[in-house]
Short mmCIF file of C-alpha atoms in Angstrom, two decimals:
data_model
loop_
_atom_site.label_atom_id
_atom_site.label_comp_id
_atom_site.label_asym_id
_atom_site.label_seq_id
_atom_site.Cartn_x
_atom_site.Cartn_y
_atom_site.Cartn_z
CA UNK D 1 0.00 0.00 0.00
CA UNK D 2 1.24 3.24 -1.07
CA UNK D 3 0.26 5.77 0.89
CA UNK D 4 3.41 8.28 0.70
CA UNK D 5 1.84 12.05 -0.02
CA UNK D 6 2.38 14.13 -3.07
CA UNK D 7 5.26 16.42 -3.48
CA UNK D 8 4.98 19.96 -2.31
CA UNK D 9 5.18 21.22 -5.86
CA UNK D 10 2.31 18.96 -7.07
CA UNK D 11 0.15 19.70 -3.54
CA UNK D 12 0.54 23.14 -4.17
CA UNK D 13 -0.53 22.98 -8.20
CA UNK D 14 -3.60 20.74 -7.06
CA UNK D 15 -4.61 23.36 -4.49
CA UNK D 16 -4.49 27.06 -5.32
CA UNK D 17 -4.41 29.35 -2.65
CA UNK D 18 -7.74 30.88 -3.29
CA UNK D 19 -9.52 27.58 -2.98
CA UNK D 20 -8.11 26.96 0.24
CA UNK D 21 -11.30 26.79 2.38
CA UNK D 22 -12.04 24.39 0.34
CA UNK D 23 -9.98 22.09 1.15
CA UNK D 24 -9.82 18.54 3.50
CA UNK D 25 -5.99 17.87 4.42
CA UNK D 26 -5.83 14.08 5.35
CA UNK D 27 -3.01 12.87 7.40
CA UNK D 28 -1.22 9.74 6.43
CA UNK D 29 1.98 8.06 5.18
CA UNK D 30 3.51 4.80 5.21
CA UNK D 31 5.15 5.20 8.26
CA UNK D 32 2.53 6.46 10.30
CA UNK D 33 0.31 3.21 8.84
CA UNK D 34 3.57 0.96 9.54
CA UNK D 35 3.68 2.20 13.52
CA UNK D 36 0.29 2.58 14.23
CA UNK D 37 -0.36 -1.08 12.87
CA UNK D 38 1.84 -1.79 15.97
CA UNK D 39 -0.31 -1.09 18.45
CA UNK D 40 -1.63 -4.08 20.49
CA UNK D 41 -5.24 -3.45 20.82
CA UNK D 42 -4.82 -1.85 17.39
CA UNK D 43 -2.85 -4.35 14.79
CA UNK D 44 -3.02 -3.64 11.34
CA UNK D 45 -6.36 -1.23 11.55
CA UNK D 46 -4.49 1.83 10.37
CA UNK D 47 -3.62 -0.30 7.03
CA UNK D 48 -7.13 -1.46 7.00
CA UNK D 49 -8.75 2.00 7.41
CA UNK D 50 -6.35 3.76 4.86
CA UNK D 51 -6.17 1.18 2.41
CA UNK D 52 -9.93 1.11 1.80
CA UNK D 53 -10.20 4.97 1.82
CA UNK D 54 -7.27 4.76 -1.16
CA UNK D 55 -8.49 2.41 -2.88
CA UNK D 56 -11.97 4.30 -3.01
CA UNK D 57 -10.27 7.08 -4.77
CA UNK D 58 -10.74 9.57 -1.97
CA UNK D 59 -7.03 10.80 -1.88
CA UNK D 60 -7.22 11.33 -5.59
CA UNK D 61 -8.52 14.84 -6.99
CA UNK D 62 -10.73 13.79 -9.44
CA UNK D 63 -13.33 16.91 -9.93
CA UNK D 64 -12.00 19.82 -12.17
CA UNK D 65 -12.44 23.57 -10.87
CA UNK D 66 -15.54 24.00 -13.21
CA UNK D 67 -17.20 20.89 -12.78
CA UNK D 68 -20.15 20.88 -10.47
CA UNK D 69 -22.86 18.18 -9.16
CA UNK D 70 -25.35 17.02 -6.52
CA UNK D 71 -24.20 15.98 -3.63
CA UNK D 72 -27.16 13.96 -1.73
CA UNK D 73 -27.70 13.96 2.08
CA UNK D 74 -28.02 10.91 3.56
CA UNK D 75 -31.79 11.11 4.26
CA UNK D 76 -32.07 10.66 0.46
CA UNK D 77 -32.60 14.61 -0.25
CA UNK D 78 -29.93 17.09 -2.85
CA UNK D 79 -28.59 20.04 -1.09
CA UNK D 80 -30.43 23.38 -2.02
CA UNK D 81 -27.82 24.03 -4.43
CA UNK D 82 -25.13 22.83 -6.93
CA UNK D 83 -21.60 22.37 -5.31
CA UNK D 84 -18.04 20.99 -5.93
CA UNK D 85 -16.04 18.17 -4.44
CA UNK D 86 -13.63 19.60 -1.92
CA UNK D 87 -10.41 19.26 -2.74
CA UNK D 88 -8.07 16.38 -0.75
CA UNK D 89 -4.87 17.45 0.29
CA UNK D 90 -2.58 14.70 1.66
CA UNK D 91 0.25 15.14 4.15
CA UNK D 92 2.53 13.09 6.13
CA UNK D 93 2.77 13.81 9.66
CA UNK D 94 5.58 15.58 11.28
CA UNK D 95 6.88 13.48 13.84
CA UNK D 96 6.50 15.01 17.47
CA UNK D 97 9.67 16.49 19.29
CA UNK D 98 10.44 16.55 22.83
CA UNK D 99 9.19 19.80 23.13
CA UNK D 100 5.94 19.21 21.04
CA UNK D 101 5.44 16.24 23.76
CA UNK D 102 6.27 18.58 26.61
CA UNK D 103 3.68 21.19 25.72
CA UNK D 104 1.49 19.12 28.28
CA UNK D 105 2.85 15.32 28.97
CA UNK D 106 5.05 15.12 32.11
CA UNK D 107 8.87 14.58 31.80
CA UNK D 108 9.20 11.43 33.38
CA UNK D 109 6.41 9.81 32.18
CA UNK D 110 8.01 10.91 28.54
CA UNK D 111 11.51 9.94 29.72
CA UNK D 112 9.77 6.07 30.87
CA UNK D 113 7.31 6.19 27.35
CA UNK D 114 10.07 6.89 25.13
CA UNK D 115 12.39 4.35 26.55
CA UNK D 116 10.19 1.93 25.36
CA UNK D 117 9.39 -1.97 25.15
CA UNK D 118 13.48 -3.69 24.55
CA UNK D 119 13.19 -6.88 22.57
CA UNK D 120 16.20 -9.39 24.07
CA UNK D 121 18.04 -10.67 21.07
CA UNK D 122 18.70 -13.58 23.16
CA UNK D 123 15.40 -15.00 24.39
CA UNK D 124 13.47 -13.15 21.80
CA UNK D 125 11.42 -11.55 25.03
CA UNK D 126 9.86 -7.85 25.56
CA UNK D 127 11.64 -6.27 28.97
CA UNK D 128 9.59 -2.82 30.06
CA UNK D 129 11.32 -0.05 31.49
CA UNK D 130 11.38 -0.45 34.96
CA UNK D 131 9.18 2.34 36.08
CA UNK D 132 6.50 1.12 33.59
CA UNK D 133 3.59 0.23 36.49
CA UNK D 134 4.37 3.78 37.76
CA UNK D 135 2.74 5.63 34.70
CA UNK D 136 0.28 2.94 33.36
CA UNK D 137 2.53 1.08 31.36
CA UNK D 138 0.92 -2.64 32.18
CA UNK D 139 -2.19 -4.42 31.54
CA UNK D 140 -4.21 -2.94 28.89
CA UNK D 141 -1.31 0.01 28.11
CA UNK D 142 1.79 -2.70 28.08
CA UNK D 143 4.93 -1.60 26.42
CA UNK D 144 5.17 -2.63 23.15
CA UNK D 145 8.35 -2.72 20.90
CA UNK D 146 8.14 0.51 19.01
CA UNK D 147 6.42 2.39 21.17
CA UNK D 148 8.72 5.59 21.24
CA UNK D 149 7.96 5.74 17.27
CA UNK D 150 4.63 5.25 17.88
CA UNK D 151 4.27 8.12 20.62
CA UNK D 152 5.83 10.37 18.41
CA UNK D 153 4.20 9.78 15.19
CA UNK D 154 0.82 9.74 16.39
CA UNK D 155 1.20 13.39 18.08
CA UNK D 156 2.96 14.33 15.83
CA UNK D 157 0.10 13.58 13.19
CA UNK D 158 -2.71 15.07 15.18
CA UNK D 159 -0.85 18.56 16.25
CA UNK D 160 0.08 17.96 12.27
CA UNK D 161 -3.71 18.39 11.55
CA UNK D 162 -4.15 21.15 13.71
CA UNK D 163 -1.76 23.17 12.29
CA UNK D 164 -3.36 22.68 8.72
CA UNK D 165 -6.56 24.49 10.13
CA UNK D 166 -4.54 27.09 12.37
CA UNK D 167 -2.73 28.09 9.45
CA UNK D 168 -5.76 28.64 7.19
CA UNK D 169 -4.13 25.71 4.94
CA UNK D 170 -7.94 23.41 5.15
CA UNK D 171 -11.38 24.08 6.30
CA UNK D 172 -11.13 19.95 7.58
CA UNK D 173 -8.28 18.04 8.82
CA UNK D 174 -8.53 14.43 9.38
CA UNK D 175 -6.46 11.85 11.52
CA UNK D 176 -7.87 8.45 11.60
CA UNK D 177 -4.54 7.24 14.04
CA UNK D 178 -5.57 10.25 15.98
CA UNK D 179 -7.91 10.57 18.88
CA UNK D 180 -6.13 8.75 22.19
CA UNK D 181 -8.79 10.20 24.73
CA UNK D 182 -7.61 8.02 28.04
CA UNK D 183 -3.87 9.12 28.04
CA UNK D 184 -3.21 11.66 30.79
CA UNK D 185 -0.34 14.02 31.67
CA UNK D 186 1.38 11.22 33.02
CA UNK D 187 -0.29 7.46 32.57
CA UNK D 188 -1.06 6.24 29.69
CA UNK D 189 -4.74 4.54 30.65
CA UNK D 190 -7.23 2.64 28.44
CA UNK D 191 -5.12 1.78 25.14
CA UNK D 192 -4.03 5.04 25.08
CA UNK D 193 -0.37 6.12 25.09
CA UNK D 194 -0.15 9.43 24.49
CA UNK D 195 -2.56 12.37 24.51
CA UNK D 196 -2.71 13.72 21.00
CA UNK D 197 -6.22 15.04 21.38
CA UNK D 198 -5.30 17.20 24.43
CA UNK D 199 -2.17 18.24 21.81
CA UNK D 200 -3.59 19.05 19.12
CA UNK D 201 -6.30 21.01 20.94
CA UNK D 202 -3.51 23.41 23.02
CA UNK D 203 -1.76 23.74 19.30
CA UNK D 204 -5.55 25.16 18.54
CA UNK D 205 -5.66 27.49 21.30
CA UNK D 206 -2.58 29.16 20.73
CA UNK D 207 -4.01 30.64 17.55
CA UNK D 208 -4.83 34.32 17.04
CA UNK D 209 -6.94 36.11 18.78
CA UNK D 210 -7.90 33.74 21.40
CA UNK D 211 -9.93 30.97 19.29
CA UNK D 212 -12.84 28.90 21.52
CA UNK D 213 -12.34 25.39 20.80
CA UNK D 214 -15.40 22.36 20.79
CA UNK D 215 -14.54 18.99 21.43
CA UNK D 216 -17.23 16.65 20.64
CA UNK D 217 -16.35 13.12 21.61
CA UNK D 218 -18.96 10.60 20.32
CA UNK D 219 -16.46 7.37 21.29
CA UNK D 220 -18.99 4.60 23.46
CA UNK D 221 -16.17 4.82 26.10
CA UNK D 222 -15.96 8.51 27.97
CA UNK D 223 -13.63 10.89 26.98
CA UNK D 224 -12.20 11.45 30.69
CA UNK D 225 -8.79 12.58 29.81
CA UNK D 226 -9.59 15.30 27.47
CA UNK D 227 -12.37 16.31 29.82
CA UNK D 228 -10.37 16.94 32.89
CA UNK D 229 -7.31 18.37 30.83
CA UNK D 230 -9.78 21.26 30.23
CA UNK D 231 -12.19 21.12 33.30
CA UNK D 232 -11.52 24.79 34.04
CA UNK D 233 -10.82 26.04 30.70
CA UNK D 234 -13.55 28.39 29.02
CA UNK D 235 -11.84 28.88 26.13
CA UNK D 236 -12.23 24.84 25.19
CA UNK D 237 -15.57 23.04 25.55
CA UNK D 238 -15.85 19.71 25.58
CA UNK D 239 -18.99 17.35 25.28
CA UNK D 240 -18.52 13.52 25.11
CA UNK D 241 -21.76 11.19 24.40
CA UNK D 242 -20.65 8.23 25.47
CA UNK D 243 -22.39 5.05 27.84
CA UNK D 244 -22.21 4.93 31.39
CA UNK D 245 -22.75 2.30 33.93
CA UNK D 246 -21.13 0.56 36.74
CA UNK D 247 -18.63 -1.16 35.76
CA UNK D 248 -18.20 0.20 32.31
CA UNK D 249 -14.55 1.68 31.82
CA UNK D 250 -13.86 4.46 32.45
CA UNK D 251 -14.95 5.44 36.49
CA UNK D 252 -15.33 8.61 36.30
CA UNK D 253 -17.66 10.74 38.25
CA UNK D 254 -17.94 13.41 34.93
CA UNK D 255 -19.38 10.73 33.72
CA UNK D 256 -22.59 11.47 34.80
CA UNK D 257 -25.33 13.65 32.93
CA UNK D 258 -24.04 17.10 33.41
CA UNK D 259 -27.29 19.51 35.27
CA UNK D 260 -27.87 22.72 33.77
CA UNK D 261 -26.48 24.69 37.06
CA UNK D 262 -23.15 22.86 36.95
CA UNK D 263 -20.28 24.29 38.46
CA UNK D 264 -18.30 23.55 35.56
CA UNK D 265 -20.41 24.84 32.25
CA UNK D 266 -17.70 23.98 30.26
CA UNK D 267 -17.48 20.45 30.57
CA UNK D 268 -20.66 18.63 29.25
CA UNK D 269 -21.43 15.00 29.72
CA UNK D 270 -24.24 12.92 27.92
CA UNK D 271 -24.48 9.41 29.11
CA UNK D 272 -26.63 7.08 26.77
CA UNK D 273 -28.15 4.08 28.13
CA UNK D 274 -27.93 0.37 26.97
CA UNK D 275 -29.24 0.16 23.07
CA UNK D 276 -28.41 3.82 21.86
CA UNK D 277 -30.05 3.85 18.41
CA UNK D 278 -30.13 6.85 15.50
CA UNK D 279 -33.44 7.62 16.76
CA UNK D 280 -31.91 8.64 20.12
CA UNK D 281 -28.99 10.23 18.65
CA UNK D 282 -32.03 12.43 15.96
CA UNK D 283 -33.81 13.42 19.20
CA UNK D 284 -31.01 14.34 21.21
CA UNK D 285 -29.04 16.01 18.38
CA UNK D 286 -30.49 19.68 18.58
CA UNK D 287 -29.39 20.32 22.65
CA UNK D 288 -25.91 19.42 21.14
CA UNK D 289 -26.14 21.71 18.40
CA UNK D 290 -27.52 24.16 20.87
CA UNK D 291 -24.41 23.66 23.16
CA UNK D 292 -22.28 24.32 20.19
CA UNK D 293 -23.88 27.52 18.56
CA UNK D 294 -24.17 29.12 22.61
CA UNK D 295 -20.47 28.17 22.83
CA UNK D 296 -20.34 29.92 18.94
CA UNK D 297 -16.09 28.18 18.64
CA UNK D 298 -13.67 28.88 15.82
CA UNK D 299 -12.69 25.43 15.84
CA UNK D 300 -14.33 21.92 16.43
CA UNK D 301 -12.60 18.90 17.16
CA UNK D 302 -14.39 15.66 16.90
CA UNK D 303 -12.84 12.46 18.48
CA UNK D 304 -15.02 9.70 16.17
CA UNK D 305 -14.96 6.22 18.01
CA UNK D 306 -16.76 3.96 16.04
CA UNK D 307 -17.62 1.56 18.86
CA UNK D 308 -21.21 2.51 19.42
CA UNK D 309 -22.04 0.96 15.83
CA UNK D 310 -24.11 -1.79 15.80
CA UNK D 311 -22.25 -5.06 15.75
CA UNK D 312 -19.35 -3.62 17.61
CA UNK D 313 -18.10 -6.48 19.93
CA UNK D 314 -18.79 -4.62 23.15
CA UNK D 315 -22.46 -5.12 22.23
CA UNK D 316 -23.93 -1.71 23.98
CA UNK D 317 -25.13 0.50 21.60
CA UNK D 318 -27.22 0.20 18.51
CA UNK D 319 -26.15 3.23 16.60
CA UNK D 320 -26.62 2.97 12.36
CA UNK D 321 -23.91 4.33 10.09
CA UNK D 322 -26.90 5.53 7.78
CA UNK D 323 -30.07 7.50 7.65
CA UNK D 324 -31.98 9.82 10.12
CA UNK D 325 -29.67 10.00 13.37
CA UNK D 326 -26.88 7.60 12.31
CA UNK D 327 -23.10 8.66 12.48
CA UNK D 328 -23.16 9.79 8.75
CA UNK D 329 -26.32 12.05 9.72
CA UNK D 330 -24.58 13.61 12.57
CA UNK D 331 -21.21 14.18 10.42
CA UNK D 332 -22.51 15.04 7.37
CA UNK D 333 -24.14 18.21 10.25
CA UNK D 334 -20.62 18.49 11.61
CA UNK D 335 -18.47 19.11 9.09
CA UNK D 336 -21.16 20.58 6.30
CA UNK D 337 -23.39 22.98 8.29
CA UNK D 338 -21.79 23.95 11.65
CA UNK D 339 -19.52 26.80 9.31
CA UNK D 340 -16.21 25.80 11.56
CA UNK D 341 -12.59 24.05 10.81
CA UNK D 342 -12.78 20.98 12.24
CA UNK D 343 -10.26 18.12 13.45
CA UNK D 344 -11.57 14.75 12.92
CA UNK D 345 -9.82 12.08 14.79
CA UNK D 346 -10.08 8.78 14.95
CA UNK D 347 -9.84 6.62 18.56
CA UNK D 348 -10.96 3.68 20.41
CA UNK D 349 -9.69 0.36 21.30
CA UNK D 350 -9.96 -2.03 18.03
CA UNK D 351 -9.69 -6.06 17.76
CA UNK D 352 -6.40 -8.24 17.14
CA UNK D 353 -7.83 -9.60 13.91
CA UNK D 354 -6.26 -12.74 11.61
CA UNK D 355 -6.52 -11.71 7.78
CA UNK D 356 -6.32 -15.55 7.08
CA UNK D 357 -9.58 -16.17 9.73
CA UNK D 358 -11.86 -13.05 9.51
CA UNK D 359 -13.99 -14.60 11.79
CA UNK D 360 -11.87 -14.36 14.84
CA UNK D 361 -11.81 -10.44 14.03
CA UNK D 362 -14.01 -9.84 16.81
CA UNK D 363 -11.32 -10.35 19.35
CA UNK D 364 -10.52 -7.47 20.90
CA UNK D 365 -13.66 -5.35 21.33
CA UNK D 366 -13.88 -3.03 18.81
CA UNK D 367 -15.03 -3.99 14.70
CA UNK D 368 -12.17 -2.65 12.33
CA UNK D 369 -13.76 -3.15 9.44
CA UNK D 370 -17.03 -1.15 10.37
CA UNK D 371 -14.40 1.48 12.03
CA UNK D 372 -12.83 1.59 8.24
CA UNK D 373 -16.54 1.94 6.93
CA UNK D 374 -17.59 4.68 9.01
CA UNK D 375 -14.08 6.61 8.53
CA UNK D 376 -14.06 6.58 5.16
CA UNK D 377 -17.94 7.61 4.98
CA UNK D 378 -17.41 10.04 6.64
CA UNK D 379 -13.89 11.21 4.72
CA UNK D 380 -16.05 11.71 1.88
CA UNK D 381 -19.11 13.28 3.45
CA UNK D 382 -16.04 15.73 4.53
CA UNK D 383 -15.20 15.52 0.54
CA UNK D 384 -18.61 16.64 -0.72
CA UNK D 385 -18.94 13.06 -2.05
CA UNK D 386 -20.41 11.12 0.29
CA UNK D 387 -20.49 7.29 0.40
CA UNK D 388 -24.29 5.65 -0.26
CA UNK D 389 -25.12 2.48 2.23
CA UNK D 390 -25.39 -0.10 -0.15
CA UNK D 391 -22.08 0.68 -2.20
CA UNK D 392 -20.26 -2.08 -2.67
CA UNK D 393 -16.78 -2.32 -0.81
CA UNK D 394 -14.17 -2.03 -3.34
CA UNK D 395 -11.91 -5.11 -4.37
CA UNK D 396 -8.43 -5.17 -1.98
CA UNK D 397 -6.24 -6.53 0.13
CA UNK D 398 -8.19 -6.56 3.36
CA UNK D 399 -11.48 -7.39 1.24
CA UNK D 400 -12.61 -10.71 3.37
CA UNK D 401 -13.03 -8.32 6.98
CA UNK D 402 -16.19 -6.87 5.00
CA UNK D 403 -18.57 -10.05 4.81
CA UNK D 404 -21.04 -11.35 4.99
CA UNK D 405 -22.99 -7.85 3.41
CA UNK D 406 -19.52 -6.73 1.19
CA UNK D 407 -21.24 -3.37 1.18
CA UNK D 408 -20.91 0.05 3.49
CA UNK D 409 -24.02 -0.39 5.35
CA UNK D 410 -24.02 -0.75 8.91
CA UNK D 411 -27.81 -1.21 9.84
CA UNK D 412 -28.91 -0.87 13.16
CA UNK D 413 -29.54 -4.47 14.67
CA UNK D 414 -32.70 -5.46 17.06
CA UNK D 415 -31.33 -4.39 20.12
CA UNK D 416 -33.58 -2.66 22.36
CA UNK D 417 -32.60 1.07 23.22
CA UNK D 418 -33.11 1.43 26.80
CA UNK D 419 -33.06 5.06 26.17
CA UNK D 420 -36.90 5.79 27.41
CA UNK D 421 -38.62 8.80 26.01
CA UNK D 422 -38.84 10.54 29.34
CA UNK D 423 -34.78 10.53 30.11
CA UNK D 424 -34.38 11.77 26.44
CA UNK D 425 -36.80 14.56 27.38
CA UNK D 426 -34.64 14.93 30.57
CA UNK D 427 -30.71 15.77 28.48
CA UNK D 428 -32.85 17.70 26.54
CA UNK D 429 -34.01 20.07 28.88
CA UNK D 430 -30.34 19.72 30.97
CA UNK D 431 -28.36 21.02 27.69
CA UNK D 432 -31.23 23.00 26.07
CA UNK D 433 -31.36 24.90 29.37
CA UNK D 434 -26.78 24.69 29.69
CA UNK D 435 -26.96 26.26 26.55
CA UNK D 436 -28.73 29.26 27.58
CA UNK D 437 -26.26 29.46 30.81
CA UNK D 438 -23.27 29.42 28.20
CA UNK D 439 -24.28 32.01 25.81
CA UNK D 440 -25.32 34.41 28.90
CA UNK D 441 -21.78 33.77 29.73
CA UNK D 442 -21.02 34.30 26.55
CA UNK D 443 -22.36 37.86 26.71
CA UNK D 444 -21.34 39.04 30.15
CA UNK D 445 -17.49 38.76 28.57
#
């Protein structure tokens, strides 16, 4: 799989500056795919995620300046008017230096992290730094050889995509190896080694003019890191959807359903019950977009876990990649209506798959090839050119993960969403009534 990006000289040519709000940069390159196909919890999704996004033709330019067409919602309607694909601009990471690191990790936990796993060359074993335990380095964060390439890379591809948006270079920056939620300033927790989303969102804030930032994290698990990184923060918002229970990783007493007189307006907490479906997400989807246009941010910054789909191993929500309140609904709103730059990132904890046995891809909690659907659906929602359901997935290497259906659709399954109609009608009324609290707040500054 080639994935290295075009030349400077031929990104530049393909992009003129006026056209550059137009524009989706898309972080990738072979080495970024080769280290993040590393990871544990995580082996081989990067390839699987990029290769099918390649091999769709998204990182290709195909549209000319002139040519226009109608790009469909997907409720089945045309936009109002004619528009052009977006243009795709593809860019390999810059790897993450100390300093980039230091902006918030802690220096020991860095000086442990970047040690790394040590392969013996005589017993063929993994030996851990010895102050691993001390900074989460065991269970499901264990040291992994390549690790210190991997910690880099990743950062260094998030803060990579931030800087495309501070810079004015794209309207939409996307890092599908991005979006580590769990990692704190000093443990790595919960797959997660190192904190790129907290990163890439203090690159954000050091923009001009003191930009607010919105991070919107619609991962099943709850986004405690980021959340308490920025608990006192007004200038960054952050809202995770996410389930909640006892039990259900992470503890975390944010968790809970945030109450419109919060001492903390800034940090906003939706907890779904047991069967989250589209329809939930549809009913519940205006007090978030309330929360957003009180908060009125320069930037929004999405971390995308994919593990609420239905058919995801953890078997808790019910949520539809398709149609009125599925993830493409809620995207296509994200990234086409809500008039910000925004940083898509990937995230969650995925399966150790076997290419040879697809069926014993369900492994590890978390489905890689519907996280590859859903990211590249939504890449070319992003794109102007979005994905329909029952497309058929595209001859390649990592083909066989996509059966029995072979196609995009991820239809919601028979579940039952243990959402009731009356604790819907109770966020609603919490975050219809926040919002009001946050623009007042707004206004008094």
């Amino acid at each position: 799989m080639n994935v290295s990006p075009p030349s400077t000289q031929a990104v530049n040519k393909d992009v003129p500056t006026e056209s550059k709000q137009d524009v989706v940069a898309y972080i990738v390159s072979q080495d970024l795919v080769k280290v993040s196909s590393l990871l544990p919890s995580n082996v081989k999704r990067s390839y699987v995620v990029h290769s099918l996004v390649q091999c769709l033709g998204l990182l290709q330019n195909t549209i000319s300046d002139n040519e226009e067409h109608e790009t469909p919602l997907h409720d089945g309607n045309p936009r109002s008017s004619l528009t052009r694909r977006r243009r795709i601009q593809v860019k390999a990471p810059v790897v993450a230096t100390d300093a980039d690191l230091l902006a918030y990790h802690d220096a020991d936990f860095l000086a442990c992290i970047l040690r790394g796993a040590r392969t013996s060359p005589s017993s063929g074993r993994t030996e851990n730094p010895g102050d691993a335990s001390q900074f989460g380095l065991e269970d499901d964060c264990e040291p992994f050889y390549g690790l210190p390439a991997y910690v880099r890379m990743v950062a260094g591809a998030s803060i990579t995509a931030a800087r495309c948006l501070s810079s004015g270079e794209a309207v939409t920056a996307i890092c599908w190896d991005g979006g580590r939620h769990h990692a704190r300033k000093s443990q790595a927790s919960g797959f997660c080694y190192v904190a790129d989303c907290v990163l890439a969102i203090l690159h954000l804030r050091k923009a001009p003019r003191k930009p607010r930032i919105f991070y919107l994290d619609l991962d099943l698990h709850f986004g405690d890191a980021v959340s308490e990184a920025f608990l006192n923060s007004s200038q960054v918002l952050t809202l995770s959807v996410h389930h909640a229970a006892p039990g259900f990783f992470p503890a975390n007493e944010l968790a809970q359903l945030t109450e419109a007189d919060t001492a903390n307006p800034f940090s906003v907490s939706i907890p779904l019950q047991a069967g989250a479906s589209a329809a939930t997400f549809k009913e519940i989807w205006p007090s978030i977009e309330a929360i957003r246009e009180a908060f009125d941010p320069e930037f929004v910054v999405v971390q995308c876990g994919a593990d609420g789909l239905a058919g995801d191993p953890c078997k808790v929500w019910n949520w539809s990649l398709f149609g009125e309140g599925s993830m493409s609904w809620c995207f296509d709103r994200i990234v086409n209506r809500w008039n910000c730059k925004t940083l898509l990132l990937g995230g969650g904890v995925c399966l150790i798959f076997n290419f040879r046995h697809p069926a014993t891809q369900h492994a590890g909690g978390y489905h890689s090839a519907n996280a590859a659907r859903a990211w590249a659906t939504i890449t070319s929602i992003a794109l102007l050119e979005p994905i329909l359901p029952e497309r058929d997935i595209p001859d390649h290497a990592a083909f066989p993960l996509y059966g029995p259906s072979f196609t995009f659709d991820v239809p919601g399954g028979n579940m039952r969403d243990e959402n009731s109609s009356e604790y819907v009608q109770r966020i609603k009324e919490q975050m219809f009534s926040l919002a009001s609290r946050i623009a007042n707040i707004r206004e008094s500054e």
